[in-house]
Coordinates of C-alpha atoms in Angstrom, one line a residue:
Chain A
X1 CA -16.9 14.3 -32.2
X2 CA -17.3 15.2 -29.7
X3 CA -20.9 15.3 -27.7
X4 CA -22.6 16.6 -25.8
X5 CA -25.4 15.0 -22.3
X6 CA -28.4 16.7 -24.1
X7 CA -31.0 17.2 -20.4
X8 CA -33.6 15.1 -20.6
X9 CA -36.6 13.9 -18.6
X10 CA -37.5 10.0 -18.5
X11 CA -40.8 9.0 -17.6
X12 CA -41.5 6.1 -15.5
X13 CA -42.2 2.7 -17.6
X14 CA -45.6 2.5 -18.1
X15 CA -46.7 -2.0 -19.0
X16 CA -49.2 -2.1 -22.1
X17 CA -51.4 -4.7 -20.9
X18 CA -54.3 -6.3 -21.8
X19 CA -56.8 -6.6 -20.4
X20 CA -57.6 -5.9 -16.5
X21 CA -54.3 -5.0 -15.1
X22 CA -55.8 -6.1 -11.9
X23 CA -57.0 -9.7 -12.6
X24 CA -55.2 -11.1 -15.4
X25 CA -52.0 -13.2 -13.7
X26 CA -49.1 -13.0 -16.4
X27 CA -46.3 -10.3 -16.4
X28 CA -46.4 -7.5 -19.2
X29 CA -44.4 -8.5 -22.3
X30 CA -44.1 -4.8 -22.9
X31 CA -42.8 -1.4 -21.1
X32 CA -43.2 1.6 -22.8
X33 CA -40.3 4.0 -21.9
X34 CA -41.3 8.4 -22.4
X35 CA -38.0 11.0 -22.3
X36 CA -38.9 14.6 -23.0
X37 CA -36.4 16.9 -23.8
X38 CA -37.1 20.7 -22.9
X39 CA -35.4 22.1 -25.7
X40 CA -35.2 21.2 -29.3
X41 CA -33.0 18.9 -29.6
X42 CA -30.8 17.4 -33.0
X43 CA -30.4 13.9 -31.9
X44 CA -26.7 12.1 -31.8
X45 CA -26.7 8.8 -30.0
X46 CA -28.3 7.1 -27.5
X47 CA -26.8 4.9 -24.7
X48 CA -28.6 2.7 -21.7
X49 CA -27.8 -0.9 -19.9
X50 CA -29.6 -3.6 -20.6
X51 CA -31.4 -5.0 -18.5
X52 CA -33.0 -7.9 -20.0
X53 CA -34.8 -6.2 -23.0
X54 CA -34.7 -9.0 -25.3
X55 CA -36.2 -5.9 -28.6
X56 CA -35.9 -2.4 -28.7
X57 CA -37.8 -0.4 -31.1
X58 CA -38.0 3.9 -30.7
X59 CA -40.7 6.3 -31.6
X60 CA -39.9 9.6 -32.2
X61 CA -41.6 12.9 -32.6
X62 CA -40.9 15.7 -34.2
X63 CA -41.2 19.1 -33.7
X64 CA -42.5 20.7 -36.6
X65 CA -43.4 24.3 -37.1
X66 CA -46.8 25.7 -35.1
X67 CA -50.3 24.9 -36.4
X68 CA -49.1 21.4 -37.7
X69 CA -50.0 18.7 -35.1
X70 CA -46.5 16.1 -34.8
X71 CA -47.3 12.9 -35.8
X72 CA -45.2 9.8 -34.3
X73 CA -42.8 8.6 -36.7
X74 CA -40.9 4.9 -35.9
X75 CA -37.0 5.2 -36.2
X76 CA -36.0 2.2 -34.9
X77 CA -38.5 -0.7 -35.3
X78 CA -38.0 -4.0 -33.3
X79 CA -34.0 -4.1 -32.9
X80 CA -32.1 -7.4 -31.1
X81 CA -30.5 -6.7 -28.2
X82 CA -30.7 -10.3 -27.0
X83 CA -30.7 -12.8 -29.5
X84 CA -32.0 -16.0 -28.0
X85 CA -35.0 -14.2 -25.6
X86 CA -34.5 -17.2 -23.1
X87 CA -30.7 -17.4 -22.3
X88 CA -28.2 -14.4 -21.1
X89 CA -26.9 -13.7 -23.8
X90 CA -26.5 -9.7 -24.0
X91 CA -28.8 -9.5 -21.6
X92 CA -26.9 -7.0 -19.6
X93 CA -25.0 -5.1 -21.8
X94 CA -23.7 -1.2 -22.9
X95 CA -25.6 -0.5 -25.9
X96 CA -25.3 2.3 -28.1
X97 CA -27.3 3.6 -30.4
X98 CA -26.6 6.3 -32.9
X99 CA -28.0 9.1 -36.0
X100 CA -27.3 6.8 -38.7
X101 CA -29.4 3.7 -38.3
X102 CA -32.3 5.5 -37.2
X103 CA -35.1 5.4 -40.2
X104 CA -36.4 8.8 -40.0
X105 CA -34.1 12.1 -39.6
X106 CA -32.9 12.9 -36.0
X107 CA -32.6 16.9 -35.8
X108 CA -36.0 17.9 -34.8
X109 CA -36.6 15.9 -32.1
X110 CA -39.8 17.1 -29.3
X111 CA -40.2 13.6 -27.7
X112 CA -38.8 9.7 -27.5
X113 CA -40.7 6.7 -26.9
X114 CA -38.6 3.4 -26.7
X115 CA -40.5 0.3 -26.5
X116 CA -39.2 -2.7 -24.8
X117 CA -40.8 -6.2 -26.1
X118 CA -39.2 -9.2 -24.1
X119 CA -42.1 -12.4 -25.4
X120 CA -39.7 -15.0 -23.5
X121 CA -42.3 -15.7 -19.7
X122 CA -39.1 -16.9 -17.9
X123 CA -37.6 -13.2 -16.6
X124 CA -39.0 -11.5 -13.2
X125 CA -38.4 -7.4 -15.0
X126 CA -37.4 -6.5 -18.0
X127 CA -36.0 -2.5 -18.0
X128 CA -33.0 -0.6 -19.5
X129 CA -30.9 1.6 -17.4
X130 CA -29.0 4.4 -17.6
X131 CA -30.9 6.4 -20.4
X132 CA -28.7 9.1 -21.3
X133 CA -28.7 11.3 -25.3
X134 CA -26.4 12.7 -26.5
X135 CA -25.9 15.4 -28.9
X136 CA -23.4 16.4 -31.5
X137 CA -20.9 18.4 -29.4
X138 CA -19.7 21.9 -30.7
X139 CA -16.9 21.1 -33.9
X140 CA -13.1 21.6 -33.6
X141 CA -12.5 24.9 -34.9
X142 CA -10.5 24.3 -37.9
X143 CA -7.2 25.6 -37.7
X144 CA -4.6 27.1 -40.4
X145 CA -1.4 26.3 -40.4
X146 CA 1.1 29.3 -41.7
X147 CA 1.6 29.7 -44.9
X148 CA 5.5 28.6 -44.5
X149 CA 4.5 24.9 -42.7
X150 CA 2.6 24.2 -45.2
X151 CA 4.2 25.0 -48.4
X152 CA 8.1 24.8 -47.5
X153 CA 10.3 27.1 -49.8
X154 CA 12.8 24.9 -51.6
X155 CA 16.1 26.0 -52.9
X156 CA 17.0 27.9 -50.0
X157 CA 20.3 29.5 -50.5
X158 CA 23.3 28.0 -47.5
X159 CA 24.5 30.7 -45.6
X160 CA 28.3 31.6 -45.8
X161 CA 29.9 28.9 -43.7
X162 CA 31.9 30.4 -41.0
X163 CA 35.5 29.5 -40.0
X164 CA 36.7 26.7 -38.1
X165 CA 33.7 24.9 -38.4
X166 CA 32.6 21.9 -39.5
X167 CA 30.9 21.2 -42.6
X168 CA 26.8 21.6 -41.4
X169 CA 25.7 19.0 -43.9
X170 CA 28.6 16.2 -42.1
X171 CA 27.2 17.1 -38.5
X172 CA 23.5 16.8 -38.6
X173 CA 24.2 13.2 -41.1
X174 CA 26.3 11.5 -38.4
X175 CA 23.9 13.6 -35.8
X176 CA 21.9 11.1 -37.6
X177 CA 23.3 8.5 -37.0
X178 CA 23.3 8.8 -33.5
X179 CA 20.3 9.3 -33.3
X180 CA 19.3 6.4 -35.6
X181 CA 21.7 4.4 -32.9
X182 CA 19.5 5.4 -29.7
X183 CA 16.5 5.2 -31.5
X184 CA 17.8 0.5 -31.9
X185 CA 19.3 0.3 -28.3
X186 CA 15.8 1.7 -27.4
X187 CA 13.4 -0.5 -29.2
X188 CA 15.0 -3.6 -28.2
X189 CA 14.6 -3.0 -24.3
X190 CA 12.8 -5.9 -22.9
X191 CA 9.3 -5.5 -22.0
X192 CA 10.2 -8.7 -19.2
X193 CA 8.9 -6.5 -16.0
X194 CA 11.5 -7.2 -12.9
X195 CA 8.3 -7.9 -11.0
X196 CA 8.8 -7.0 -7.3
X197 CA 6.2 -8.3 -5.6
X198 CA 8.2 -7.0 -1.9
X199 CA 7.8 -4.5 -0.3
X200 CA 11.5 -2.6 -0.1
X201 CA 12.7 -6.4 0.6
X202 CA 10.5 -7.2 3.5
X203 CA 7.1 -9.8 2.7
X204 CA 6.4 -11.1 6.0
X205 CA 2.7 -11.0 5.9
X206 CA 0.3 -12.8 9.2
X207 CA -3.4 -13.0 7.2
X208 CA -5.1 -12.0 4.2
X209 CA -7.4 -9.1 4.3
X210 CA -11.0 -9.2 3.4
X211 CA -11.4 -5.5 1.7
Chain B
X1 CA -21.7 -14.2 -11.6
X2 CA -19.5 -11.2 -9.4
X3 CA -21.1 -11.5 -6.6
X4 CA -21.6 -15.2 -6.7
X5 CA -17.4 -14.8 -7.6
X6 CA -16.9 -12.4 -4.8
X7 CA -17.8 -14.2 -1.8
X8 CA -16.6 -17.7 -2.7
X9 CA -13.7 -15.5 -3.5
X10 CA -14.0 -14.9 0.6
X11 CA -14.9 -18.5 1.8
X12 CA -11.2 -19.0 0.4
X13 CA -9.6 -16.3 2.0
X14 CA -11.5 -17.3 5.5
X15 CA -10.6 -21.2 4.9
X16 CA -6.7 -20.1 4.5
X17 CA -6.6 -17.2 7.7
X18 CA -8.6 -20.4 9.6
X19 CA -5.7 -22.2 8.3
X20 CA -3.2 -19.8 9.8
X21 CA -4.6 -19.0 13.0
X22 CA -4.5 -22.6 13.7
X23 CA -1.4 -24.1 12.6
X24 CA 0.3 -20.3 13.7
X25 CA 2.1 -20.7 10.6
X26 CA 2.6 -17.0 8.9
X27 CA 1.6 -16.4 5.4
X28 CA 4.8 -15.1 4.2
X29 CA 8.2 -15.1 6.1
X30 CA 11.8 -14.5 5.0
X31 CA 14.5 -17.5 5.5
X32 CA 16.9 -17.8 7.7
X33 CA 20.2 -17.0 5.1
X34 CA 20.7 -21.2 6.6
X35 CA 17.3 -22.3 5.2
X36 CA 18.1 -20.4 2.0
X37 CA 21.4 -22.3 1.4
X38 CA 19.9 -25.8 2.0
X39 CA 16.9 -24.9 0.1
X40 CA 19.8 -24.4 -2.6
X41 CA 21.2 -27.4 -2.5
X42 CA 18.8 -29.9 -2.9
X43 CA 16.3 -27.4 -5.5
X44 CA 16.7 -30.1 -8.0
X45 CA 15.6 -33.2 -5.3
X46 CA 13.1 -31.2 -3.6
X47 CA 11.0 -34.5 -4.3
X48 CA 12.9 -36.4 -1.3
X49 CA 12.5 -33.9 1.9
X50 CA 9.5 -34.9 3.9
X51 CA 7.7 -32.0 5.9
X52 CA 4.9 -33.0 8.4
X53 CA 2.2 -32.0 6.0
X54 CA -0.2 -33.6 8.1
X55 CA -2.4 -30.5 9.8
X56 CA -2.3 -29.2 6.4
X57 CA -5.6 -29.6 4.4
X58 CA -6.0 -27.9 0.8
X59 CA -8.3 -24.7 1.0
X60 CA -10.7 -25.9 -1.6
X61 CA -12.0 -29.4 -3.3
X62 CA -13.3 -28.8 -6.9
X63 CA -16.3 -30.6 -5.2
X64 CA -16.4 -27.5 -2.7
X65 CA -16.3 -25.4 -5.9
X66 CA -19.4 -27.5 -7.8
X67 CA -21.3 -26.4 -4.9
X68 CA -21.2 -23.1 -5.0
X69 CA -22.5 -23.8 -9.0
X70 CA -25.0 -25.3 -7.9
X71 CA -26.4 -22.8 -6.3
X72 CA -25.5 -19.6 -8.9
X73 CA -28.9 -18.4 -9.1
X74 CA -30.2 -15.0 -11.6
X75 CA -32.6 -12.8 -9.4
X76 CA -34.4 -11.7 -12.1
X77 CA -34.9 -15.4 -13.4
X78 CA -38.4 -17.5 -12.6
X79 CA -37.0 -20.6 -10.7
X80 CA -40.7 -21.4 -9.7
X81 CA -41.8 -24.6 -8.4
X82 CA -43.7 -25.7 -11.5
X83 CA -42.1 -27.0 -14.1
X84 CA -42.6 -25.6 -17.4
X85 CA -40.7 -25.9 -21.2
X86 CA -37.1 -24.0 -19.4
X87 CA -37.2 -26.2 -15.9
X88 CA -33.4 -27.1 -15.5
X89 CA -33.1 -30.9 -14.6
X90 CA -29.9 -30.4 -14.0
X91 CA -27.4 -29.0 -11.2
X92 CA -27.1 -25.6 -13.4
X93 CA -29.5 -23.4 -13.1
X94 CA -28.4 -20.5 -15.0
X95 CA -29.8 -19.9 -18.2
X96 CA -26.5 -19.4 -20.6
X97 CA -26.4 -20.1 -24.2
X98 CA -24.6 -23.2 -25.1
X99 CA -23.6 -24.9 -28.2
X100 CA -25.7 -27.7 -29.0
X101 CA -24.6 -30.1 -31.8
X102 CA -25.4 -28.8 -34.6
X103 CA -22.9 -26.1 -33.8
X104 CA -20.7 -28.2 -32.7
X105 CA -21.1 -30.0 -35.8
X106 CA -20.0 -26.3 -37.7
X107 CA -17.6 -25.7 -34.8
X108 CA -15.8 -28.1 -34.2
X109 CA -15.9 -29.4 -38.8
X110 CA -12.1 -30.8 -38.5
X111 CA -12.7 -33.7 -36.3
X112 CA -15.5 -35.1 -39.2
X113 CA -15.5 -38.5 -40.6
X114 CA -14.2 -37.4 -43.8
X115 CA -11.5 -35.4 -41.8
X116 CA -7.6 -36.9 -40.7
X117 CA -7.4 -37.6 -37.4
X118 CA -4.6 -38.4 -35.1
X119 CA -6.0 -40.7 -32.4
X120 CA -7.7 -42.3 -35.3
X121 CA -6.5 -42.6 -39.1
X122 CA -3.0 -43.6 -37.3
X123 CA -3.8 -47.0 -35.8
X124 CA -2.0 -49.2 -36.8
X125 CA -4.8 -51.1 -38.8
X126 CA -4.2 -47.6 -41.0
X127 CA -1.5 -47.7 -43.5
X128 CA 1.0 -44.3 -42.6
X129 CA 0.5 -43.4 -46.6
X130 CA -3.0 -42.5 -46.4
X131 CA -3.1 -40.0 -43.6
X132 CA 0.2 -40.0 -41.6
X133 CA 3.3 -39.7 -43.7
X134 CA 1.8 -36.6 -45.2
X135 CA 0.2 -35.5 -41.8
X136 CA 3.7 -35.2 -40.2
X137 CA 5.0 -33.8 -43.6
X138 CA 2.6 -30.6 -43.2
X139 CA 3.3 -29.8 -39.4
X140 CA 7.0 -29.8 -40.2
X141 CA 7.0 -27.3 -42.7
X142 CA 4.6 -25.4 -40.7
X143 CA 7.5 -25.9 -38.4
X144 CA 9.9 -24.3 -40.4
X145 CA 7.7 -21.7 -41.1
X146 CA 7.4 -20.5 -37.6
X147 CA 3.3 -20.2 -38.4
X148 CA 1.2 -20.2 -35.5
X149 CA -1.8 -19.6 -37.1
X150 CA -1.0 -22.4 -39.7
X151 CA 0.3 -24.4 -36.3
X152 CA -2.9 -23.9 -34.6
X153 CA -4.8 -24.6 -37.4
X154 CA -2.6 -27.3 -38.3
X155 CA -3.2 -29.1 -34.7
X156 CA -7.0 -29.1 -34.4
X157 CA -6.4 -32.7 -36.5
X158 CA -3.9 -33.8 -34.1
X159 CA 0.0 -33.6 -33.9
X160 CA 2.3 -36.3 -34.3
X161 CA 4.6 -36.6 -30.6
X162 CA 7.5 -36.1 -31.9
X163 CA 6.3 -32.4 -33.2
X164 CA 4.3 -31.4 -30.2
X165 CA 6.5 -29.9 -27.7
X166 CA 7.8 -27.6 -30.8
X167 CA 3.9 -26.9 -32.0
X168 CA 2.9 -26.5 -28.4
X169 CA 5.6 -23.6 -28.0
X170 CA 4.8 -21.8 -31.6
X171 CA 1.0 -22.0 -30.7
X172 CA 1.6 -20.1 -27.5
X173 CA 3.7 -18.1 -29.2
X174 CA 7.3 -19.2 -26.3
X175 CA 10.2 -18.2 -27.8
X176 CA 13.2 -18.7 -24.8
X177 CA 15.1 -15.7 -25.3
X178 CA 18.1 -15.4 -22.6
X179 CA 15.4 -13.0 -20.6
X180 CA 13.3 -15.4 -20.1
X181 CA 15.7 -18.2 -18.4
X182 CA 17.1 -14.2 -16.7
X183 CA 13.4 -14.6 -15.0
X184 CA 13.1 -18.1 -14.5
X185 CA 16.0 -17.5 -12.5
X186 CA 14.5 -14.6 -10.6
X187 CA 11.4 -16.7 -9.6
X188 CA 14.1 -19.1 -8.4
X189 CA 16.3 -16.8 -6.5
X190 CA 11.9 -15.3 -4.5
X191 CA 11.2 -19.3 -3.4
X192 CA 14.3 -19.5 -1.9
X193 CA 14.6 -16.3 -0.8
X194 CA 10.8 -16.1 1.4
X195 CA 8.7 -19.0 2.3
X196 CA 5.2 -19.4 1.7
X197 CA 2.1 -20.6 3.7
X198 CA 1.2 -21.3 -0.2
X199 CA 4.5 -24.0 -0.6
X200 CA 2.9 -26.6 2.0
X201 CA -0.5 -26.0 0.2
X202 CA 1.3 -26.9 -3.2
X203 CA 3.1 -29.6 -1.9
X204 CA 0.8 -31.3 0.0
X205 CA -1.0 -31.4 -3.5
X206 CA 1.3 -32.7 -5.1
X207 CA 2.0 -35.7 -2.7
X208 CA -1.9 -36.6 -3.0
X209 CA -2.5 -36.6 -6.7
X210 CA 1.1 -36.4 -9.1
X211 CA 3.2 -38.5 -5.9
X212 CA 0.4 -41.2 -6.6
X213 CA -0.3 -41.7 -10.0
X214 CA 1.6 -44.2 -12.4
X215 CA 2.4 -41.9 -15.2
X216 CA 3.4 -38.8 -13.3
X217 CA 5.1 -39.7 -10.1
X218 CA 8.2 -39.2 -12.1
X219 CA 8.3 -36.0 -12.3
X220 CA 7.3 -35.0 -9.0
X221 CA 10.7 -32.7 -8.9
X222 CA 9.7 -30.7 -12.1
X223 CA 6.5 -30.2 -10.5
X224 CA 7.7 -28.4 -7.0
X225 CA 10.1 -26.0 -9.2
X226 CA 7.1 -24.8 -11.6
X227 CA 4.7 -24.6 -8.9
X228 CA 6.9 -22.7 -6.4
X229 CA 8.0 -21.0 -8.8
X230 CA 4.8 -19.9 -10.2
X231 CA 3.5 -18.3 -6.9
X232 CA 6.0 -15.9 -7.3
X233 CA 4.8 -15.1 -10.8
X234 CA 3.6 -11.2 -10.8
X235 CA 3.3 -11.3 -15.0
X236 CA 0.5 -13.8 -13.7
X237 CA -2.1 -10.2 -12.1
X238 CA -1.7 -9.2 -15.2
X239 CA -4.4 -12.5 -16.6
X240 CA -7.2 -10.9 -14.0
X241 CA -8.1 -8.3 -16.4
X242 CA -9.8 -10.8 -17.9
X243 CA -10.9 -13.3 -15.4
X244 CA -13.5 -12.1 -13.7
X245 CA -11.2 -13.2 -10.0
X246 CA -9.3 -10.8 -8.1
X247 CA -6.4 -11.5 -6.1
X248 CA -6.6 -11.8 -2.6
X249 CA -4.7 -9.0 -0.5
X250 CA -2.9 -8.5 2.6
X251 CA -0.6 -5.3 4.4
X252 CA 2.8 -6.2 5.5
X253 CA 2.9 -6.7 9.6
X254 CA 2.3 -4.2 11.7
X255 CA 1.3 -1.8 8.6
X256 CA -2.4 -2.7 8.2
X257 CA -4.7 -0.7 6.2
X258 CA -1.1 1.3 4.9
X259 CA -1.9 1.2 0.8
X260 CA 1.9 1.6 0.6
X261 CA 2.1 -2.2 2.3
X262 CA -0.5 -3.9 0.7
X263 CA 0.9 -6.5 -1.7
X264 CA -0.5 -9.7 -3.5
X265 CA -0.6 -12.8 -2.0
X266 CA 0.5 -15.3 -3.7
X267 CA 2.6 -12.6 -5.4
X268 CA 0.7 -14.4 -8.6
X269 CA -2.4 -13.7 -7.1
X270 CA -3.8 -17.5 -7.7
X271 CA -4.4 -19.6 -4.7
X272 CA -4.1 -23.4 -5.5
X273 CA -6.3 -26.4 -4.3
X274 CA -6.1 -29.2 -4.9
X275 CA -5.7 -31.1 -8.2
X276 CA -4.0 -27.9 -9.4
X277 CA -0.4 -30.0 -10.1
X278 CA -2.7 -31.8 -12.1
X279 CA -2.6 -29.1 -14.4
X280 CA 1.6 -28.6 -15.0
X281 CA 2.2 -32.8 -15.2
X282 CA 0.8 -33.5 -18.9
X283 CA 3.4 -31.0 -19.8
X284 CA 6.5 -33.0 -18.0
X285 CA 6.6 -35.7 -20.9
X286 CA 6.9 -33.1 -23.1
X287 CA 9.4 -30.1 -21.5
X288 CA 12.2 -31.6 -19.9
X289 CA 13.8 -28.2 -19.5
X290 CA 12.1 -26.6 -16.6
X291 CA 12.2 -22.5 -17.9
X292 CA 10.2 -23.7 -21.0
X293 CA 8.6 -26.6 -18.9
X294 CA 7.4 -23.0 -16.9
X295 CA 6.7 -20.9 -19.3
X296 CA 4.2 -23.4 -21.1
X297 CA 2.6 -24.0 -17.9
X298 CA 2.2 -20.4 -17.1
X299 CA 0.5 -19.8 -20.8
X300 CA -1.7 -23.0 -20.5
X301 CA -2.1 -20.9 -17.3
X302 CA -3.4 -17.8 -18.4
X303 CA -5.2 -19.5 -21.5
X304 CA -7.0 -22.0 -20.7
X305 CA -6.8 -23.1 -17.0
X306 CA -8.0 -20.1 -15.1
X307 CA -11.4 -20.2 -16.7
X308 CA -12.1 -24.1 -15.1
X309 CA -12.3 -22.6 -11.4
X310 CA -13.7 -18.8 -11.6
X311 CA -17.4 -18.0 -12.1
X312 CA -18.1 -16.3 -15.6
X313 CA -20.7 -16.5 -17.9
X314 CA -17.8 -16.5 -21.2
X315 CA -18.8 -19.6 -23.3
X316 CA -15.4 -21.5 -21.7
X317 CA -15.9 -20.5 -18.7
X318 CA -17.2 -23.6 -16.0
X319 CA -20.1 -22.9 -15.8
X320 CA -20.6 -22.8 -19.2
X321 CA -19.5 -26.5 -19.3
X322 CA -21.4 -27.8 -16.7
X323 CA -24.5 -26.8 -19.1
X324 CA -23.1 -27.7 -22.4
X325 CA -22.8 -30.8 -20.5
X326 CA -25.6 -31.1 -18.8
X327 CA -27.6 -29.9 -22.0
X328 CA -25.8 -32.6 -24.2
X329 CA -26.1 -35.1 -22.3
X330 CA -30.5 -34.1 -21.6
X331 CA -31.3 -33.9 -25.2
X332 CA -29.4 -36.9 -26.5
X333 CA -29.5 -39.9 -24.2
X334 CA -32.9 -38.5 -21.9
X335 CA -33.4 -42.3 -20.8
X336 CA -29.6 -42.1 -19.8
X337 CA -30.2 -38.9 -18.5
X338 CA -32.9 -39.7 -16.8
X339 CA -32.6 -42.9 -15.0
X340 CA -29.2 -40.8 -13.2
X341 CA -31.5 -38.9 -12.0
X342 CA -33.7 -41.2 -10.8
X343 CA -31.4 -43.1 -8.7
X344 CA -30.0 -40.0 -7.4
X345 CA -26.8 -39.9 -9.2
X346 CA -26.6 -36.8 -11.2
X347 CA -24.0 -36.5 -14.3
X348 CA -22.5 -33.1 -13.6
X349 CA -21.2 -35.1 -9.9
X350 CA -19.7 -37.3 -11.3
X351 CA -18.2 -35.6 -14.7
X352 CA -17.1 -32.5 -13.0
X353 CA -13.5 -33.4 -11.5
X354 CA -12.4 -34.2 -15.2
X355 CA -13.8 -31.0 -16.5
X356 CA -11.7 -29.3 -14.1
X357 CA -9.2 -30.7 -14.4
X358 CA -9.4 -30.9 -17.9
X359 CA -9.2 -34.5 -17.5
X360 CA -5.4 -34.5 -16.6
X361 CA -4.9 -38.0 -14.6
X362 CA -7.5 -39.8 -15.5
X363 CA -7.2 -40.5 -19.4
X364 CA -4.0 -41.8 -20.8
X365 CA -1.4 -39.5 -20.8
X366 CA -1.5 -39.4 -25.3
X367 CA -5.1 -39.5 -25.1
X368 CA -4.9 -36.7 -22.8
X369 CA -2.1 -34.6 -24.4
X370 CA -4.4 -35.6 -27.9
X371 CA -7.2 -33.8 -26.4
X372 CA -5.2 -30.8 -24.9
X373 CA -3.7 -30.7 -28.9
X374 CA -7.3 -30.0 -29.6
X375 CA -7.8 -26.9 -27.1
X376 CA -4.8 -25.4 -28.7
X377 CA -6.5 -25.4 -31.7
X378 CA -9.6 -24.4 -31.0
X379 CA -9.1 -22.0 -28.3
X380 CA -11.9 -22.9 -26.2
X381 CA -12.0 -25.9 -23.7
X382 CA -15.9 -26.7 -24.6
X383 CA -14.2 -29.7 -26.1
X384 CA -14.4 -31.6 -22.7
X385 CA -18.0 -30.6 -21.7
X386 CA -18.4 -32.7 -24.9
X387 CA -15.5 -35.4 -24.5
X388 CA -17.9 -35.8 -21.3
X389 CA -21.1 -35.9 -22.9
X390 CA -19.4 -39.3 -25.3
X391 CA -17.8 -41.2 -21.9
X392 CA -21.5 -41.4 -20.3
X393 CA -23.0 -42.6 -24.4
X394 CA -20.1 -45.1 -24.3
X395 CA -21.0 -46.5 -20.8
X396 CA -24.9 -46.0 -21.1
X397 CA -25.8 -49.2 -21.4
X398 CA -23.6 -50.1 -18.1
X399 CA -24.9 -47.3 -16.7
X400 CA -28.4 -47.7 -17.6
X401 CA -28.9 -51.3 -15.0
X402 CA -27.1 -49.3 -12.2
X403 CA -29.1 -48.2 -8.8
X404 CA -26.9 -45.7 -6.9
X405 CA -24.7 -42.8 -7.4
X406 CA -21.9 -45.1 -6.1
X407 CA -22.1 -47.6 -8.6
X408 CA -22.5 -45.0 -11.3
X409 CA -19.5 -44.0 -10.3
X410 CA -18.3 -46.8 -10.2
X411 CA -18.2 -47.4 -14.3
X412 CA -17.3 -44.4 -14.4
X413 CA -14.0 -44.7 -12.5
X414 CA -11.3 -45.6 -14.2
X415 CA -11.1 -43.9 -17.6
X416 CA -7.6 -45.4 -19.1
X417 CA -8.2 -47.3 -21.4
X418 CA -10.5 -44.5 -23.2
X419 CA -10.0 -43.6 -26.7
X420 CA -10.5 -39.7 -26.0
X421 CA -11.0 -39.6 -30.6
X422 CA -12.9 -42.1 -32.0
X423 CA -15.4 -41.4 -28.8
X424 CA -15.5 -37.4 -30.2
X425 CA -16.2 -38.5 -33.6
X426 CA -18.4 -40.4 -32.6
X427 CA -20.8 -38.6 -30.2
X428 CA -20.5 -35.3 -32.7
X429 CA -20.9 -37.2 -36.1
X430 CA -22.1 -40.6 -36.3
X431 CA -24.9 -40.7 -33.8
X432 CA -28.6 -41.0 -35.2
X433 CA -30.3 -38.7 -33.3

C-alpha cells in the first residue's frame, strides 16, 4: 500500500512544569508537541526518530461537522519507547506507529498532540525528531486480465502437421530437457567471489587516506 | 558511539601512516619475481625467517583501546559531579543495558547445577557412566545428522575433545568444498605477489605473543599462513555491513583522489593489533589443514572476535562486556570493588586484556576450548565478562589484602591453573546473594 506524506506544521516543544518555571531547579519530565494539518487528512502512519523519550501518548482532535465543538481524544496511551528509562536501550531508535495501533478512529484528524515523558533524571534533554505523518496513498488500479489468460481453453485442435518437420510435442519435450540442464548448471554456480583487491594487477600504495 | 569509533579509526590510520613515513616503507608493493620464488619455497617454514622487526611497533595495544572506551561520554547524559544513584563507579561511563545475575541465570540455564557439564562432570572422580558416555553418544548422533542447530544446543554443555573440531565446523557452517581449497590457494598467491606493511606487523605480533607462549610456539608457521592470507581476503569486507567500524581506504600510487583507483587497505579492512594472533593460536590444536584452519578462524572472526575491538552498543560488544563485568563485580562483590577502587586498582584495568583476547593465552588450552565451546553454543560473548567477574570472586580473599595496582595484577597474573566451568557455575548458581 503506498503512502503519501501529509503536509503538517509541527510546533516547537512545550515543557510542562509545576510551579514557577524561572525558579524551579529540575528539568521538565513532560514535553508536548503539537501537530496541525492544513487540510483534514485520514491518518495512516506516523514515523519519527526517538531521542531519549521513554513514553509517548498521542491525543487527537477530530474534525467534526460544523457547530459541534471538537474534543481531545487519546488514541495512544503511554506507549513505551525505552524499556528501561535509565539506560540506552531504544533511546535513538526509528519508530513507526500505525493506524491499527490507535485506540480511536483516525479518519478525520484536525490536530495531533504528542505527549512525551521521560521520568529519568539522568538525561539532559529528550525529544522526537524527524516527525512525519503519512496517509494512505491511492490504491493501485485493479487490473482486469484478458479472458483468455485467466480461463485457458483446453482441448484445442492441433494444427495440421507440416511436411518434413519433426513432431512438435517431441521437440518441445527435448527443449524442456535442455532448459532443465541449463537451469541446473546455473543453480550450481558457486557463490565464492574471485576477490580481487588490486586495480589491474597493481597494488602499490603509499599512505592511507583519512576521508 | 559511531563518532568515537570514527575518531579511534583516524588515530590508528595516523599511527600507521607515521610508521610508513618514518621507516620509508610503502604500505604495499609488488614483490619482485626472485622474492616471490623465495617466499613460495619457504611457505611452510616462515617462522625460521628472522627479519629485522625492531623498528616496527604494534599499531595499538589493548590498553590504548581501553583509554578510548573510558573516555566515551554521551553528551545527553548527566555526568554531574555530585554522586547520584546512578553514578558509574567503574571506568565505563556509558549507561548501556546489561544483564544482572537472575537474567544471566536464565540465559545460561544449561550451565546450572543440575545439568551435566564437560569441564566438571568429566573429571576423574566422576564415573563416566553418569554423564560423559551418554554425552559423547549424543554428540556422535548430532554429527551423523549434520544438524547445526542441535550442535549449537549440544555444545552448551561442552564438547568432547574428539568431536570438537567437527562440531565447531558444523556450527560455523564450514564444509570444505574444493572451491574453498582453491580460494585459499588464491589467497596464498596474493600473499606471494604483493608485500604489505601489515605483514611485518603480523610477524612482529606472532614473535611477541604466540612464539613466547609455551602452548602455542609450535604453531608459529601455521599462524603466518593463516594471518597473511587473512589480510588479503576481501570476503571479510562484507562483515563491515554489521560492524560499526569501517575499513581504511587508500589510493594507488600517483592516483590520489581518483575513485577508480581507490582500494581498501589491507584488502580485508582489518588492521591487526598487539595480540591479534592469539585469536588463531588455540584453533591450531583442532585443525591441521591450513585451509580448514583458515576458514574456521575467518568465520569466528566475522561472527565474534570483531566485536572485541570495535566500539558499538551491541550486547556482545566490548563496551557492554566491560560494563557487564563492572556491574557484576559492583553488585555481588561490593566490598572487593570498593577496596580495589580505593587503592587505585580499578578492576577493569586488569580484566580488560583478558576479555579483548577472549582469554586466549591466559587460560590453559583445554579450559580455553571449553570456554569457546560456550561462546559458540550461546552465540554471545557475555560469558567472557561473567568469567572475568568469577575469577575476581575466586581470588577475592587475596585481593582484599593487596594495597596497590601492581600487587593486584600479581595476584591475577597467572590464570593457567584455573578451571573455567566450576568458576562459572559457582558464580552464577551457587553464590548466596
